[in-house]
XYZ file of C-alpha atoms in Angstrom:
292
model
C 19.220 -12.440 8.790
C 20.984 -15.817 8.769
C 23.080 -17.283 5.970
C 20.228 -19.670 5.244
C 17.841 -16.749 4.760
C 20.209 -15.041 2.291
C 20.866 -17.965 -0.053
C 18.215 -17.168 -2.668
C 17.277 -13.957 -4.432
C 13.762 -12.933 -3.400
C 11.051 -12.836 -6.038
C 7.850 -10.960 -5.227
C 6.036 -12.894 -7.944
C 6.006 -15.960 -5.714
C 3.243 -14.219 -3.742
C 0.799 -14.724 -6.622
C -1.445 -12.173 -8.303
C -4.703 -10.341 -7.709
C -6.989 -8.846 -10.351
C -7.732 -5.228 -9.404
C -10.942 -3.969 -10.995
C -10.358 -1.416 -13.780
C -6.597 -1.989 -13.500
C -5.709 -5.625 -14.100
C -3.565 -8.243 -12.411
C -0.797 -7.180 -10.037
C 1.701 -9.128 -7.968
C 0.251 -9.378 -4.476
C 3.400 -8.366 -2.601
C 4.061 -4.777 -3.594
C 6.116 -1.820 -2.396
C 5.061 1.174 -0.328
C 6.925 4.353 -1.295
C 6.295 6.362 1.863
C 9.720 5.730 3.404
C 11.741 7.036 0.459
C 11.176 10.570 1.790
C 12.699 12.429 4.738
C 12.041 11.968 8.483
C 8.391 12.386 9.407
C 7.537 11.648 5.745
C 8.640 15.230 5.114
C 11.105 16.575 2.562
C 14.003 14.906 0.859
C 15.489 11.528 1.761
C 19.062 11.532 3.046
C 20.211 10.174 -0.327
C 17.899 10.627 -3.303
C 19.932 8.350 -5.563
C 19.763 5.588 -2.971
C 15.992 6.025 -2.890
C 15.862 5.623 -6.652
C 18.016 2.515 -6.413
C 15.669 0.954 -3.842
C 12.698 1.562 -6.113
C 14.459 0.071 -9.127
C 15.574 -2.911 -7.078
C 11.978 -3.574 -6.027
C 10.985 -3.841 -9.680
C 13.994 -6.058 -10.449
C 12.743 -8.397 -7.724
C 9.298 -8.776 -9.280
C 7.291 -5.904 -7.768
C 4.829 -4.430 -10.258
C 2.523 -2.583 -7.839
C 3.808 0.481 -5.987
C 1.764 2.615 -3.614
C 2.488 6.283 -2.931
C 0.637 9.563 -2.229
C 1.010 13.210 -3.107
C 1.303 13.853 0.646
C 4.514 11.830 0.952
C 7.137 14.542 1.062
C 4.820 16.126 -0.060
C 5.403 15.342 -3.748
C 8.881 13.872 -3.173
C 7.871 10.209 -3.336
C 6.033 10.629 -6.641
C 8.948 12.594 -8.098
C 11.424 9.858 -7.167
C 9.199 7.161 -8.651
C 9.043 9.076 -11.927
C 12.817 9.619 -11.948
C 13.485 5.953 -11.241
C 10.841 4.175 -13.283
C 9.214 6.312 -15.987
C 7.782 5.155 -18.391
C 7.056 2.335 -15.880
C 6.996 -0.586 -18.342
C 4.089 -2.494 -16.809
C 4.595 -1.316 -13.226
C 1.337 -0.004 -11.795
C 1.559 3.144 -9.665
C -1.175 3.714 -7.089
C -1.314 7.132 -5.479
C -3.560 9.008 -3.073
C -5.055 12.492 -2.753
C -6.986 14.332 -0.069
C -4.348 14.677 2.667
C -2.318 17.858 3.138
C 0.903 18.455 5.051
C 1.832 21.190 7.504
C 5.154 19.734 8.643
C 6.845 16.465 9.663
C 4.276 13.894 10.859
C 1.453 16.435 10.413
C -1.532 15.550 8.245
C -4.880 17.236 7.551
C -7.614 15.963 5.250
C -8.874 18.332 2.548
C -11.604 16.973 0.299
C -12.921 20.039 -1.496
C -13.522 19.008 -5.117
C -11.473 21.881 -6.533
C -8.518 20.865 -4.365
C -8.851 17.209 -5.381
C -8.876 18.246 -9.049
C -5.731 20.323 -8.606
C -4.073 17.353 -6.903
C -4.902 15.054 -9.824
C -3.562 17.500 -12.416
C -0.301 17.909 -10.500
C 0.125 14.149 -10.061
C -0.252 13.639 -13.798
C 2.603 16.092 -14.293
C 4.829 14.627 -11.567
C 4.372 11.029 -12.701
C 4.624 12.109 -16.367
C 1.531 10.158 -17.383
C -1.766 10.835 -19.134
C -3.700 8.556 -16.789
C -3.164 7.588 -13.135
C -3.292 3.801 -12.776
C -5.044 3.776 -9.397
C -6.178 6.862 -7.471
C -7.272 6.489 -3.853
C -8.922 9.023 -1.566
C -6.363 9.256 1.244
C -8.958 10.313 3.806
C -12.611 11.327 3.637
C -12.733 14.967 4.753
C -15.381 15.260 7.461
C -15.812 18.974 6.652
C -16.948 18.261 3.088
C -19.950 16.109 2.110
C -18.616 12.643 1.293
C -20.824 12.569 -1.799
C -19.019 15.615 -3.221
C -15.676 13.857 -2.798
C -16.967 10.661 -4.403
C -18.475 12.619 -7.295
C -15.104 14.287 -7.913
C -13.320 10.925 -8.087
C -15.954 9.549 -10.440
C -15.507 12.596 -12.685
C -11.730 12.075 -12.916
C -12.341 8.506 -14.028
C -15.009 9.503 -16.545
C -12.611 12.070 -18.030
C -9.952 9.405 -18.546
C -7.518 10.924 -16.051
C -7.733 7.870 -13.767
C -8.001 4.145 -14.406
C -9.132 2.613 -11.118
C -10.408 4.226 -7.910
C -10.015 3.314 -4.260
C -10.428 4.519 -0.692
C -8.289 4.640 2.440
C -9.216 4.319 6.116
C -12.903 3.691 5.562
C -15.719 1.618 7.012
C -17.920 -0.889 5.208
C -20.711 1.682 5.169
C -18.431 4.223 3.489
C -17.374 1.688 0.856
C -21.022 0.956 0.121
C -21.811 4.673 -0.171
C -18.857 5.302 -2.484
C -19.911 2.330 -4.598
C -22.998 4.280 -5.603
C -20.679 6.670 -7.463
C -17.871 4.458 -8.805
C -16.442 0.954 -8.657
C -14.304 0.695 -5.542
C -11.253 -1.228 -6.741
C -9.131 -1.086 -3.579
C -9.351 -0.232 0.084
C -6.287 0.755 2.076
C -6.767 0.422 5.845
C -4.299 -0.182 8.650
C -4.075 -3.927 9.274
C -1.334 -6.108 10.745
C -0.844 -8.864 13.302
C -1.492 -6.553 16.249
C -4.144 -4.289 14.712
C -7.057 -6.083 13.110
C -9.792 -3.539 13.721
C -10.534 -3.566 9.987
C -11.388 -7.270 9.960
C -14.932 -6.506 8.755
C -13.586 -4.320 5.941
C -11.166 -7.058 4.895
C -13.949 -9.644 4.805
C -16.230 -7.292 2.850
C -13.410 -6.586 0.393
C -12.754 -10.275 -0.173
C -16.452 -10.984 -0.711
C -16.757 -8.164 -3.261
C -13.497 -8.616 -5.164
C -11.917 -5.464 -3.761
C -8.160 -5.412 -3.254
C -7.304 -4.844 0.417
C -4.040 -2.940 0.905
C -2.912 -3.156 4.545
C -0.734 -0.262 5.590
C 1.819 -0.729 8.404
C 1.733 -4.453 7.520
C 4.854 -5.615 9.347
C 4.008 -4.603 12.918
C 4.006 -7.687 15.123
C 4.749 -6.285 18.581
C 5.281 -8.785 21.361
C 4.331 -11.655 19.049
C 7.874 -11.441 17.666
C 9.488 -11.504 21.118
C 11.503 -14.627 22.047
C 9.093 -17.467 22.687
C 6.244 -15.732 20.857
C 4.427 -17.392 17.954
C 6.047 -15.189 15.294
C 9.537 -15.767 16.648
C 8.930 -19.508 16.918
C 7.609 -19.717 13.349
C 10.542 -17.669 12.072
C 13.074 -19.967 13.716
C 11.371 -23.139 12.562
C 10.860 -21.979 8.968
C 14.217 -20.247 8.527
C 12.658 -16.825 8.051
C 12.731 -13.453 9.782
C 9.873 -12.136 11.958
C 9.063 -9.522 9.308
C 8.773 -12.223 6.668
C 6.477 -14.253 8.916
C 4.258 -11.207 9.515
C 3.933 -10.614 5.766
C 3.476 -14.298 4.952
C 0.663 -14.460 7.504
C -1.109 -11.569 5.789
C -0.710 -13.171 2.370
C -2.270 -16.381 3.660
C -5.012 -14.543 5.578
C -6.886 -13.513 2.409
C -6.409 -13.810 -1.355
C -7.499 -10.152 -1.593
C -4.618 -9.011 0.644
C -2.036 -6.808 -1.098
C 0.709 -5.940 1.414
C 2.964 -3.004 0.504
C 5.886 -3.033 2.960
C 7.969 0.103 2.572
C 11.599 0.914 3.243
C 14.422 3.179 2.152
C 16.965 0.355 2.465
C 17.819 -2.230 -0.195
C 18.664 -4.791 2.493
C 15.302 -4.366 4.194
C 13.591 -4.442 0.805
C 15.114 -7.821 -0.001
C 14.207 -9.152 3.432
C 10.599 -8.021 3.043
C 10.219 -9.462 -0.447
C 11.634 -12.744 0.796
C 8.247 -13.224 2.450
C 6.821 -14.175 -0.954
C 8.481 -17.574 -0.746
C 7.593 -18.267 2.900
C 4.777 -20.786 3.240
C 3.246 -20.869 6.688
C 2.077 -24.299 7.736
C -1.217 -24.666 9.581
C 0.515 -24.773 12.950
C 2.292 -21.456 12.442
C -0.708 -19.723 10.883
C -3.164 -20.842 13.532
C -0.876 -20.142 16.506
C -0.368 -16.581 15.302
C -4.054 -16.138 14.546
C -5.007 -17.370 18.008
C -2.578 -14.971 19.651
C -4.095 -11.886 18.032
C -7.782 -12.635 18.427
């Protein structure tokens, strides 16, 4: 990062806001709490206090929407968020259920309703809340009827244990099916400059007022190589490639809610600096053309 890029304190609020159904307005540039755990998203971080400091710093810099999951650690990410932020003071915590862990970088979907209910009850205890702000189904379990999983989520909301509901890694057809059971407030699919397979889901989300949370949002691959459109835009606008990647997503759709994650305060501040980056038409269109 150059001296020019470090002159101002980043403010996530410069990214604007989005009204999430059943939840309310959140700052569009949020924080993903996956990386405050150990390697392979497994176990403890190297320094738990540093992880808490990163989370608190995110809030100091205007973040009021944080995404996590019971599978991160497992449990560790939610515990750290509670230690650092409870009683949250206006910060919205989104979490996910339906993915289990068998070791570092190992994941297996489990969508049995009784398991999902246990997960919700344990999250309420870990986050020290009476209601989860936003609960998302981490994955639809192919071994369990999708309708049973959707019915379970709807029941949690009806019981007052959950405010808003969302889905992760789903198709348009799956969103439409889930919508028969509850209001789909958010969708969290992988989406970045080099992976836009969920373009149809993004467009559907925008059309229907659903918040679209792109995971792995910073990946830019060869586009950030010297001479590439991301690198050129970064040099011309006095930004970093990561900031350009995030700024492009923010401009791509008003429903886009990027949640870049990190365990480093320096990387956090770099990422949140994207809120003030305004891509001109030339930069936006050159990057868009390169990834079509």
